[in-house]
Amino acid sequence: MSIVSQIGPRPEALPQDLLAIDIAAKLHMDSHATALVSTDFGGLTQAAPAAVFYPSSPHDIGVLVQFSYSSSRPFTVAPRGHGHSVRGQAFAPDGVVIDMASLGHGRTDRIIVHSDDSPFRYVDAGGEQLWIDVLHAALDHGLAPPSWTDYLHLTVGGTLSNGGVSGQAFRHGPQISNVYELDVVTGKGEMVTCSRDDNSELFYAVLGGLGQFGIITRARIGLEPAPQRVRWVRLIYDDFGEFTRDQERLITMISASKEMQKKGRGFDYVEGSVLVADGSLIGSWRVSRPRHPTELESSLDFLLQQCATPRQAKQIHAQLLSSSAFHHPHSAYISARLVSVYGRLGLHPDAHSVFRASPDRRSSLLWNSILRANLARGHSLEALSLYHEMRALGALPEGFTFPLVIRACAALGVPRLCSSVHNHTVSMGFQGHLHVANELIIMYGNIGRMDLARQVFDAMPLRNVVSWNTLISGCSRNHDCEAAQNIFRLMESTGFEPNPVTWTALLSAHARCRRHDEVIGLFDKMRAKGVKATAEAVAVALSVYPYVCSAALEKGKEMHSFAIRSGLEAYAFVKNSLICMYGKLGDREDAERLFSETAVKDSVSWNALISSYAAAGLSSEAYEIFARMEKTREFTPNVVSWSAVIGGFASDGMVEHSLELFRQMQQAGVAPNSVTVATVLSACAELSALRSGKELHGHSIRGLMDHNLLVANGLLNMYTKSGSLREGQSVFNRMEDKDLISWNSMIAGYGVHGFCDQALGAFSDMVRAGCEPDGITFIALLSACGHSGRVSQGRRLFDQMVDEYKIPPCVEHYSCMVDLLGRAGLLGEARLLVECMPMKPNACVWGALLNSCRIYGNTAAAEDTMARVLGLEAQATGNYMLLSNIYAACGRWEDSARVRVMTKVKGLKKSPGQSWIEVKSSVHAFSAGSALPPGAEDVYEVLEDLYQHMESDKFALDGPLLQVVVQGDWAVD
């Protein structure tokens, strides 16, 4: 028999527009992928496809077949199950082979047993599923198929396409006689459900049709009660024909005897082994090791893909070592597969051990697998180090290596490093590679350089839908929904059809820009256009309901109902989004109910509940869930879990808890990311914990995070709020890319420290740099002018904000202006501004005016203002204290005492003023009359020494004011 062979894949044999459809990313054209599907089971024929397709759903298969059917350049499409087809049935020379096994990757819903009490019991099994797995799933319910294949490691779709004849066929008929219903992808790409009653012609044509009439993606197979015990008889023959005749005779003879059947002594199945001349057994092939390298790779490929636990992976690893599989010519592929499995299961040391022990260290496939394993663990620096080692050994990177290297640089977020890797891809000649260019777009989007992302996009010689989607996603990540919308329109005008991923990216862009109502509108528009709502799109829509102003919970429940009707609620990330939505809306009952109903909880499920409670201000409840997660020992809190509880305590004002949790996080060996560091820096800023902030700064430098924009802004805020303006300036000056938050933080820092000129200079630099100011910018500027008495400058800035930048003044702006005028003694003008405000003044505005009355001792104005304040904040003790101090400063002691008595009558108590000091990275808080914390004696010694110096320098305090301040009930900082 002749052997037909081809040198390798020819991607040019496929039409180029195939790469423009939304499933193109699942096509693999590398020689390693095509080699696995180029040889039949017997090793008699070879034919290389142009590509291998790894679908994630039957819909993907339909899209591919439909494209081939309608294309001006049709190509062969052939499904491949577990690689047991013979005579080229699963070949697609210069076409596309569909790897059916990928349908079941990570899915638990591809085998569903229906085992109710009715006589009609069955199992729905995906066409890619193995009979061994179908049998085990059925046996868990006490059921079994009446007939199955002799060798259980064959696929359902493959055997049914070939009739499914086995040793049980003599009594129970072939497997196809026990099939009730099929889901089939036809030659036109249509997805059709057929049975004996519906589309019966297709049903009977597909069963036993050798794959010529359709691709089976689901089969409904009848089940019956499994026997409690079986008899196993094995006969040894030296003639195969004699064995088959005896097999048929035994089954039919005993089956015909009613008496034997009543006694339960009938045979359902007879297995035999044929002894041939060399002493080997033909019937023992099911337990023998594959002899052909391609057969070995195919078997191992399947087994490794099915590994779900570390124990299974190590068992296969041990079998590989005993079979000398690492020493044949295809060992690099086997090593790469094993590295990938260990990486997926989180067994990082084992992945590295396999990688280091591989005899073929020049295979790009092996290097790609270890790079991918490191990136999955967040070890970006180690991935880059490995890439340098790869180059030093002379191993050549290829088109699938560079996206991994680019991803590592993007994860580090260092702009200079990102620019270097881009230049490197150009020097290596990969700038036009589709996957490389797409990854570069993602990288630049991650570091906020959408201008460079657009340059890469515009220079691409070939684009696909993924290219458009990554560009829109980059705009989304950078909160630029206008740009995302414009690119979406351009995509449509150039002939590319937006797919569900495109719509999801657009929805995400508007969600990040807090255009919550527009997200709901776009979601409705997407459905009106006939685009099927994906689980991802539903998850984005659910994320905005906590921020919708009216009837948020009611509307969220409507979307929940839609998810149930669409069959999307079962998706893990949809359920997690529902948990988040209910948690953020304060509906703890529904949030915990959905969490408890989640059959397979993972770390994301726990994090959804923790983060939603933290965002709703329920930091203590969030920590309780966090503690429950730790106690389960099934999941270890990861960086997201820690960041959520740390951020929750920080948002609720319990910053000491945040710092303590951060220290516990480090002790637990969990590496913080940029979000964690920025959150803890914010807590340090609130406490003025400069030493802890500096330690975090050092940590961020060691982790190459100090150039990350989020971290850099956190450092700037921490230093300026902790009184270390010089270090803040240093951080600001080193920032390569400054955003609006950076400029606002620096301007506010100058203002707080009384450097109004520098704040105004920074504002001028900001405008020259092309950064558009916002309302917060002007709050910082007006506050700086107020603390420096720059009334004229403050007025000009207020007018500039309204006239030039079209920013409508809010209450905070008016509060700053009232404070500015009041501090300058212009109480009448300040009062007039309050009365002319377009919105109702709040307590902050009146409080600013009241404070100005205190400064200038204007008791008449203070009494009138106090009446307004009490109308808004009748229970605020601080306002009474301020009025009492105003009376005392003017010598009106009786009025001062009357105010104090009034607060006691009303039952108002002043929260004791607290001060804190940082000692050896620990923050100690203390207040008047509290127990002395450790080390407080030393603090008071220093204070006493300062007091003696003040006395010697004849430092004078206002006597009456001192008399009020030192009274126990009114001790102030």
mmCIF file with all atom_site columns, N, CA and C in Angstrom, residues 578-628:
data_model
loop_
_atom_site.group_PDB
_atom_site.id
_atom_site.type_symbol
_atom_site.label_atom_id
_atom_site.label_alt_id
_atom_site.label_comp_id
_atom_site.label_asym_id
_atom_site.label_entity_id
_atom_site.label_seq_id
_atom_site.pdbx_PDB_ins_code
_atom_site.Cartn_x
_atom_site.Cartn_y
_atom_site.Cartn_z
_atom_site.occupancy
_atom_site.B_iso_or_equiv
_atom_site.pdbx_formal_charge
_atom_site.auth_seq_id
_atom_site.auth_comp_id
_atom_site.auth_asym_id
_atom_site.auth_atom_id
_atom_site.pdbx_PDB_model_num
ATOM 1   N N  . LEU A 1 578 ? -23.546 38.695 38.737 1.00 0.00 ? 578 LEU A N  1
ATOM 2   C CA . LEU A 1 578 ? -24.802 38.824 39.483 1.00 0.00 ? 578 LEU A CA 1
ATOM 3   C C  . LEU A 1 578 ? -24.524 38.962 40.985 1.00 0.00 ? 578 LEU A C  1
ATOM 4   N N  . ILE A 1 579 ? -23.580 38.165 41.476 1.00 0.00 ? 579 ILE A N  1
ATOM 5   C CA . ILE A 1 579 ? -23.202 38.269 42.896 1.00 0.00 ? 579 ILE A CA 1
ATOM 6   C C  . ILE A 1 579 ? -22.690 39.668 43.193 1.00 0.00 ? 579 ILE A C  1
ATOM 7   N N  . CYS A 1 580 ? -21.837 40.181 42.283 1.00 0.00 ? 580 CYS A N  1
ATOM 8   C CA . CYS A 1 580 ? -21.299 41.540 42.458 1.00 0.00 ? 580 CYS A CA 1
ATOM 9   C C  . CYS A 1 580 ? -22.411 42.577 42.460 1.00 0.00 ? 580 CYS A C  1
ATOM 10  N N  . MET A 1 581 ? -23.325 42.453 41.507 1.00 0.00 ? 581 MET A N  1
ATOM 11  C CA . MET A 1 581 ? -24.397 43.444 41.390 1.00 0.00 ? 581 MET A CA 1
ATOM 12  C C  . MET A 1 581 ? -25.243 43.479 42.663 1.00 0.00 ? 581 MET A C  1
ATOM 13  N N  . TYR A 1 582 ? -25.712 42.305 43.104 1.00 0.00 ? 582 TYR A N  1
ATOM 14  C CA . TYR A 1 582 ? -26.559 42.272 44.299 1.00 0.00 ? 582 TYR A CA 1
ATOM 15  C C  . TYR A 1 582 ? -25.786 42.734 45.529 1.00 0.00 ? 582 TYR A C  1
ATOM 16  N N  . GLY A 1 583 ? -24.503 42.342 45.620 1.00 0.00 ? 583 GLY A N  1
ATOM 17  C CA . GLY A 1 583 ? -23.696 42.757 46.763 1.00 0.00 ? 583 GLY A CA 1
ATOM 18  C C  . GLY A 1 583 ? -23.512 44.259 46.812 1.00 0.00 ? 583 GLY A C  1
ATOM 19  N N  . LYS A 1 584 ? -23.208 44.879 45.663 1.00 0.00 ? 584 LYS A N  1
ATOM 20  C CA . LYS A 1 584 ? -22.996 46.322 45.630 1.00 0.00 ? 584 LYS A CA 1
ATOM 21  C C  . LYS A 1 584 ? -24.280 47.099 45.882 1.00 0.00 ? 584 LYS A C  1
ATOM 22  N N  . LEU A 1 585 ? -25.423 46.482 45.539 1.00 0.00 ? 585 LEU A N  1
ATOM 23  C CA . LEU A 1 585 ? -26.707 47.136 45.796 1.00 0.00 ? 585 LEU A CA 1
ATOM 24  C C  . LEU A 1 585 ? -27.200 46.874 47.219 1.00 0.00 ? 585 LEU A C  1
ATOM 25  N N  . GLY A 1 586 ? -26.384 46.175 48.002 1.00 0.00 ? 586 GLY A N  1
ATOM 26  C CA . GLY A 1 586 ? -26.748 45.928 49.402 1.00 0.00 ? 586 GLY A CA 1
ATOM 27  C C  . GLY A 1 586 ? -27.713 44.784 49.616 1.00 0.00 ? 586 GLY A C  1
ATOM 28  N N  . ASP A 1 587 ? -28.026 44.037 48.531 1.00 0.00 ? 587 ASP A N  1
ATOM 29  C CA . ASP A 1 587 ? -28.942 42.903 48.656 1.00 0.00 ? 587 ASP A CA 1
ATOM 30  C C  . ASP A 1 587 ? -28.128 41.661 49.041 1.00 0.00 ? 587 ASP A C  1
ATOM 31  N N  . ARG A 1 588 ? -27.762 41.576 50.291 1.00 0.00 ? 588 ARG A N  1
ATOM 32  C CA . ARG A 1 588 ? -26.897 40.489 50.749 1.00 0.00 ? 588 ARG A CA 1
ATOM 33  C C  . ARG A 1 588 ? -27.571 39.131 50.612 1.00 0.00 ? 588 ARG A C  1
ATOM 34  N N  . GLU A 1 589 ? -28.886 39.096 50.790 1.00 0.00 ? 589 GLU A N  1
ATOM 35  C CA . GLU A 1 589 ? -29.611 37.825 50.739 1.00 0.00 ? 589 GLU A CA 1
ATOM 36  C C  . GLU A 1 589 ? -29.465 37.169 49.369 1.00 0.00 ? 589 GLU A C  1
ATOM 37  N N  . ASP A 1 590 ? -29.730 37.956 48.288 1.00 0.00 ? 590 ASP A N  1
ATOM 38  C CA . ASP A 1 590 ? -29.615 37.391 46.942 1.00 0.00 ? 590 ASP A CA 1
ATOM 39  C C  . ASP A 1 590 ? -28.163 37.110 46.573 1.00 0.00 ? 590 ASP A C  1
ATOM 40  N N  . ALA A 1 591 ? -27.253 37.973 47.030 1.00 0.00 ? 591 ALA A N  1
ATOM 41  C CA . ALA A 1 591 ? -25.833 37.769 46.722 1.00 0.00 ? 591 ALA A CA 1
ATOM 42  C C  . ALA A 1 591 ? -25.345 36.443 47.317 1.00 0.00 ? 591 ALA A C  1
ATOM 43  N N  . GLU A 1 592 ? -25.668 36.200 48.592 1.00 0.00 ? 592 GLU A N  1
ATOM 44  C CA . GLU A 1 592 ? -25.208 34.975 49.231 1.00 0.00 ? 592 GLU A CA 1
ATOM 45  C C  . GLU A 1 592 ? -25.965 33.752 48.708 1.00 0.00 ? 592 GLU A C  1
ATOM 46  N N  . ARG A 1 593 ? -27.217 33.949 48.301 1.00 0.00 ? 593 ARG A N  1
ATOM 47  C CA . ARG A 1 593 ? -27.975 32.821 47.732 1.00 0.00 ? 593 ARG A CA 1
ATOM 48  C C  . ARG A 1 593 ? -27.323 32.360 46.429 1.00 0.00 ? 593 ARG A C  1
ATOM 49  N N  . LEU A 1 594 ? -27.009 33.327 45.550 1.00 0.00 ? 594 LEU A N  1
ATOM 50  C CA . LEU A 1 594 ? -26.367 32.972 44.281 1.00 0.00 ? 594 LEU A CA 1
ATOM 51  C C  . LEU A 1 594 ? -25.005 32.337 44.525 1.00 0.00 ? 594 LEU A C  1
ATOM 52  N N  . PHE A 1 595 ? -24.287 32.865 45.518 1.00 0.00 ? 595 PHE A N  1
ATOM 53  C CA . PHE A 1 595 ? -22.983 32.299 45.836 1.00 0.00 ? 595 PHE A CA 1
ATOM 54  C C  . PHE A 1 595 ? -23.115 30.849 46.298 1.00 0.00 ? 595 PHE A C  1
ATOM 55  N N  . SER A 1 596 ? -24.088 30.594 47.160 1.00 0.00 ? 596 SER A N  1
ATOM 56  C CA . SER A 1 596 ? -24.271 29.229 47.671 1.00 0.00 ? 596 SER A CA 1
ATOM 57  C C  . SER A 1 596 ? -24.760 28.288 46.570 1.00 0.00 ? 596 SER A C  1
ATOM 58  N N  . GLU A 1 597 ? -25.499 28.829 45.564 1.00 0.00 ? 597 GLU A N  1
ATOM 59  C CA . GLU A 1 597 ? -26.001 28.009 44.464 1.00 0.00 ? 597 GLU A CA 1
ATOM 60  C C  . GLU A 1 597 ? -24.922 27.695 43.431 1.00 0.00 ? 597 GLU A C  1
ATOM 61  N N  . THR A 1 598 ? -23.809 28.408 43.483 1.00 0.00 ? 598 THR A N  1
ATOM 62  C CA . THR A 1 598 ? -22.736 28.151 42.525 1.00 0.00 ? 598 THR A CA 1
ATOM 63  C C  . THR A 1 598 ? -22.148 26.780 42.799 1.00 0.00 ? 598 THR A C  1
ATOM 64  N N  . ALA A 1 599 ? -22.353 25.861 41.836 1.00 0.00 ? 599 ALA A N  1
ATOM 65  C CA . ALA A 1 599 ? -21.956 24.471 42.060 1.00 0.00 ? 599 ALA A CA 1
ATOM 66  C C  . ALA A 1 599 ? -20.453 24.332 42.214 1.00 0.00 ? 599 ALA A C  1
ATOM 67  N N  . VAL A 1 600 ? -19.719 24.957 41.300 1.00 0.00 ? 600 VAL A N  1
ATOM 68  C CA . VAL A 1 600 ? -18.254 24.870 41.334 1.00 0.00 ? 600 VAL A CA 1
ATOM 69  C C  . VAL A 1 600 ? -17.717 26.254 41.650 1.00 0.00 ? 600 VAL A C  1
ATOM 70  N N  . LYS A 1 601 ? -17.424 26.475 42.911 1.00 0.00 ? 601 LYS A N  1
ATOM 71  C CA . LYS A 1 601 ? -16.901 27.784 43.320 1.00 0.00 ? 601 LYS A CA 1
ATOM 72  C C  . LYS A 1 601 ? -15.403 27.830 43.056 1.00 0.00 ? 601 LYS A C  1
ATOM 73  N N  . ASP A 1 602 ? -14.963 28.953 42.514 1.00 0.00 ? 602 ASP A N  1
ATOM 74  C CA . ASP A 1 602 ? -13.532 29.163 42.348 1.00 0.00 ? 602 ASP A CA 1
ATOM 75  C C  . ASP A 1 602 ? -13.151 30.457 43.050 1.00 0.00 ? 602 ASP A C  1
ATOM 76  N N  . SER A 1 603 ? -11.888 30.846 42.922 1.00 0.00 ? 603 SER A N  1
ATOM 77  C CA . SER A 1 603 ? -11.439 32.054 43.605 1.00 0.00 ? 603 SER A CA 1
ATOM 78  C C  . SER A 1 603 ? -12.171 33.286 43.108 1.00 0.00 ? 603 SER A C  1
ATOM 79  N N  . VAL A 1 604 ? -12.587 33.269 41.827 1.00 0.00 ? 604 VAL A N  1
ATOM 80  C CA . VAL A 1 604 ? -13.313 34.418 41.275 1.00 0.00 ? 604 VAL A CA 1
ATOM 81  C C  . VAL A 1 604 ? -14.666 34.579 41.961 1.00 0.00 ? 604 VAL A C  1
ATOM 82  N N  . SER A 1 605 ? -15.323 33.462 42.260 1.00 0.00 ? 605 SER A N  1
ATOM 83  C CA . SER A 1 605 ? -16.617 33.513 42.953 1.00 0.00 ? 605 SER A CA 1
ATOM 84  C C  . SER A 1 605 ? -16.459 34.140 44.336 1.00 0.00 ? 605 SER A C  1
ATOM 85  N N  . TRP A 1 606 ? -15.447 33.681 45.065 1.00 0.00 ? 606 TRP A N  1
ATOM 86  C CA . TRP A 1 606 ? -15.194 34.266 46.390 1.00 0.00 ? 606 TRP A CA 1
ATOM 87  C C  . TRP A 1 606 ? -14.859 35.747 46.270 1.00 0.00 ? 606 TRP A C  1
ATOM 88  N N  . ASN A 1 607 ? -14.017 36.089 45.292 1.00 0.00 ? 607 ASN A N  1
ATOM 89  C CA . ASN A 1 607 ? -13.616 37.490 45.138 1.00 0.00 ? 607 ASN A CA 1
ATOM 90  C C  . ASN A 1 607 ? -14.788 38.377 44.759 1.00 0.00 ? 607 ASN A C  1
ATOM 91  N N  . ALA A 1 608 ? -15.744 37.828 43.989 1.00 0.00 ? 608 ALA A N  1
ATOM 92  C CA . ALA A 1 608 ? -16.922 38.607 43.604 1.00 0.00 ? 608 ALA A CA 1
ATOM 93  C C  . ALA A 1 608 ? -17.704 39.026 44.845 1.00 0.00 ? 608 ALA A C  1
ATOM 94  N N  . LEU A 1 609 ? -17.877 38.087 45.773 1.00 0.00 ? 609 LEU A N  1
ATOM 95  C CA . LEU A 1 609 ? -18.629 38.394 46.989 1.00 0.00 ? 609 LEU A CA 1
ATOM 96  C C  . LEU A 1 609 ? -17.843 39.355 47.878 1.00 0.00 ? 609 LEU A C  1
ATOM 97  N N  . ILE A 1 610 ? -16.536 39.119 48.013 1.00 0.00 ? 610 ILE A N  1
ATOM 98  C CA . ILE A 1 610 ? -15.701 39.978 48.862 1.00 0.00 ? 610 ILE A CA 1
ATOM 99  C C  . ILE A 1 610 ? -15.665 41.402 48.330 1.00 0.00 ? 610 ILE A C  1
ATOM 100 N N  . SER A 1 611 ? -15.371 41.554 47.022 1.00 0.00 ? 611 SER A N  1
ATOM 101 C CA . SER A 1 611 ? -15.215 42.895 46.445 1.00 0.00 ? 611 SER A CA 1
ATOM 102 C C  . SER A 1 611 ? -16.532 43.662 46.417 1.00 0.00 ? 611 SER A C  1
ATOM 103 N N  . SER A 1 612 ? -17.652 42.963 46.212 1.00 0.00 ? 612 SER A N  1
ATOM 104 C CA . SER A 1 612 ? -18.938 43.661 46.175 1.00 0.00 ? 612 SER A CA 1
ATOM 105 C C  . SER A 1 612 ? -19.302 44.209 47.553 1.00 0.00 ? 612 SER A C  1
ATOM 106 N N  . TYR A 1 613 ? -19.052 43.432 48.599 1.00 0.00 ? 613 TYR A N  1
ATOM 107 C CA . TYR A 1 613 ? -19.307 43.917 49.954 1.00 0.00 ? 613 TYR A CA 1
ATOM 108 C C  . TYR A 1 613 ? -18.385 45.085 50.294 1.00 0.00 ? 613 TYR A C  1
ATOM 109 N N  . ALA A 1 614 ? -17.127 44.979 49.885 1.00 0.00 ? 614 ALA A N  1
ATOM 110 C CA . ALA A 1 614 ? -16.180 46.072 50.143 1.00 0.00 ? 614 ALA A CA 1
ATOM 111 C C  . ALA A 1 614 ? -16.619 47.342 49.430 1.00 0.00 ? 614 ALA A C  1
ATOM 112 N N  . ALA A 1 615 ? -17.084 47.208 48.181 1.00 0.00 ? 615 ALA A N  1
ATOM 113 C CA . ALA A 1 615 ? -17.526 48.380 47.422 1.00 0.00 ? 615 ALA A CA 1
ATOM 114 C C  . ALA A 1 615 ? -18.795 48.990 48.006 1.00 0.00 ? 615 ALA A C  1
ATOM 115 N N  . ALA A 1 616 ? -19.618 48.169 48.673 1.00 0.00 ? 616 ALA A N  1
ATOM 116 C CA . ALA A 1 616 ? -20.866 48.667 49.267 1.00 0.00 ? 616 ALA A CA 1
ATOM 117 C C  . ALA A 1 616 ? -20.634 49.259 50.650 1.00 0.00 ? 616 ALA A C  1
ATOM 118 N N  . GLY A 1 617 ? -19.379 49.352 51.081 1.00 0.00 ? 617 GLY A N  1
ATOM 119 C CA . GLY A 1 617 ? -19.081 49.901 52.400 1.00 0.00 ? 617 GLY A CA 1
ATOM 120 C C  . GLY A 1 617 ? -19.223 48.893 53.519 1.00 0.00 ? 617 GLY A C  1
ATOM 121 N N  . LEU A 1 618 ? -19.345 47.628 53.169 1.00 0.00 ? 618 LEU A N  1
ATOM 122 C CA . LEU A 1 618 ? -19.490 46.577 54.179 1.00 0.00 ? 618 LEU A CA 1
ATOM 123 C C  . LEU A 1 618 ? -18.142 45.888 54.369 1.00 0.00 ? 618 LEU A C  1
ATOM 124 N N  . SER A 1 619 ? -17.154 46.662 54.834 1.00 0.00 ? 619 SER A N  1
ATOM 125 C CA . SER A 1 619 ? -15.797 46.124 54.914 1.00 0.00 ? 619 SER A CA 1
ATOM 126 C C  . SER A 1 619 ? -15.692 44.991 55.927 1.00 0.00 ? 619 SER A C  1
ATOM 127 N N  . SER A 1 620 ? -16.385 45.081 57.047 1.00 0.00 ? 620 SER A N  1
ATOM 128 C CA . SER A 1 620 ? -16.325 44.011 58.045 1.00 0.00 ? 620 SER A CA 1
ATOM 129 C C  . SER A 1 620 ? -16.935 42.727 57.502 1.00 0.00 ? 620 SER A C  1
ATOM 130 N N  . GLU A 1 621 ? -18.059 42.866 56.782 1.00 0.00 ? 621 GLU A N  1
ATOM 131 C CA . GLU A 1 621 ? -18.682 41.694 56.181 1.00 0.00 ? 621 GLU A CA 1
ATOM 132 C C  . GLU A 1 621 ? -17.785 41.094 55.100 1.00 0.00 ? 621 GLU A C  1
ATOM 133 N N  . ALA A 1 622 ? -17.112 41.985 54.349 1.00 0.00 ? 622 ALA A N  1
ATOM 134 C CA . ALA A 1 622 ? -16.175 41.506 53.326 1.00 0.00 ? 622 ALA A CA 1
ATOM 135 C C  . ALA A 1 622 ? -15.051 40.699 53.962 1.00 0.00 ? 622 ALA A C  1
ATOM 136 N N  . TYR A 1 623 ? -14.576 41.172 55.102 1.00 0.00 ? 623 TYR A N  1
ATOM 137 C CA . TYR A 1 623 ? -13.485 40.454 55.776 1.00 0.00 ? 623 TYR A CA 1
ATOM 138 C C  . TYR A 1 623 ? -13.973 39.110 56.322 1.00 0.00 ? 623 TYR A C  1
ATOM 139 N N  . GLU A 1 624 ? -15.226 39.048 56.747 1.00 0.00 ? 624 GLU A N  1
ATOM 140 C CA . GLU A 1 624 ? -15.779 37.778 57.216 1.00 0.00 ? 624 GLU A CA 1
ATOM 141 C C  . GLU A 1 624 ? -15.768 36.740 56.094 1.00 0.00 ? 624 GLU A C  1
ATOM 142 N N  . ILE A 1 625 ? -16.177 37.159 54.876 1.00 0.00 ? 625 ILE A N  1
ATOM 143 C CA . ILE A 1 625 ? -16.152 36.252 53.724 1.00 0.00 ? 625 ILE A CA 1
ATOM 144 C C  . ILE A 1 625 ? -14.713 35.847 53.414 1.00 0.00 ? 625 ILE A C  1
ATOM 145 N N  . PHE A 1 626 ? -13.807 36.818 53.507 1.00 0.00 ? 626 PHE A N  1
ATOM 146 C CA . PHE A 1 626 ? -12.385 36.558 53.288 1.00 0.00 ? 626 PHE A CA 1
ATOM 147 C C  . PHE A 1 626 ? -11.878 35.488 54.259 1.00 0.00 ? 626 PHE A C  1
ATOM 148 N N  . ALA A 1 627 ? -12.269 35.614 55.521 1.00 0.00 ? 627 ALA A N  1
ATOM 149 C CA . ALA A 1 627 ? -11.850 34.633 56.533 1.00 0.00 ? 627 ALA A CA 1
ATOM 150 C C  . ALA A 1 627 ? -12.456 33.265 56.248 1.00 0.00 ? 627 ALA A C  1
ATOM 151 N N  . ARG A 1 628 ? -13.703 33.237 55.789 1.00 0.00 ? 628 ARG A N  1
ATOM 152 C CA . ARG A 1 628 ? -14.337 31.968 55.414 1.00 0.00 ? 628 ARG A CA 1
ATOM 153 C C  . ARG A 1 628 ? -13.599 31.305 54.270 1.00 0.00 ? 628 ARG A C  1
#
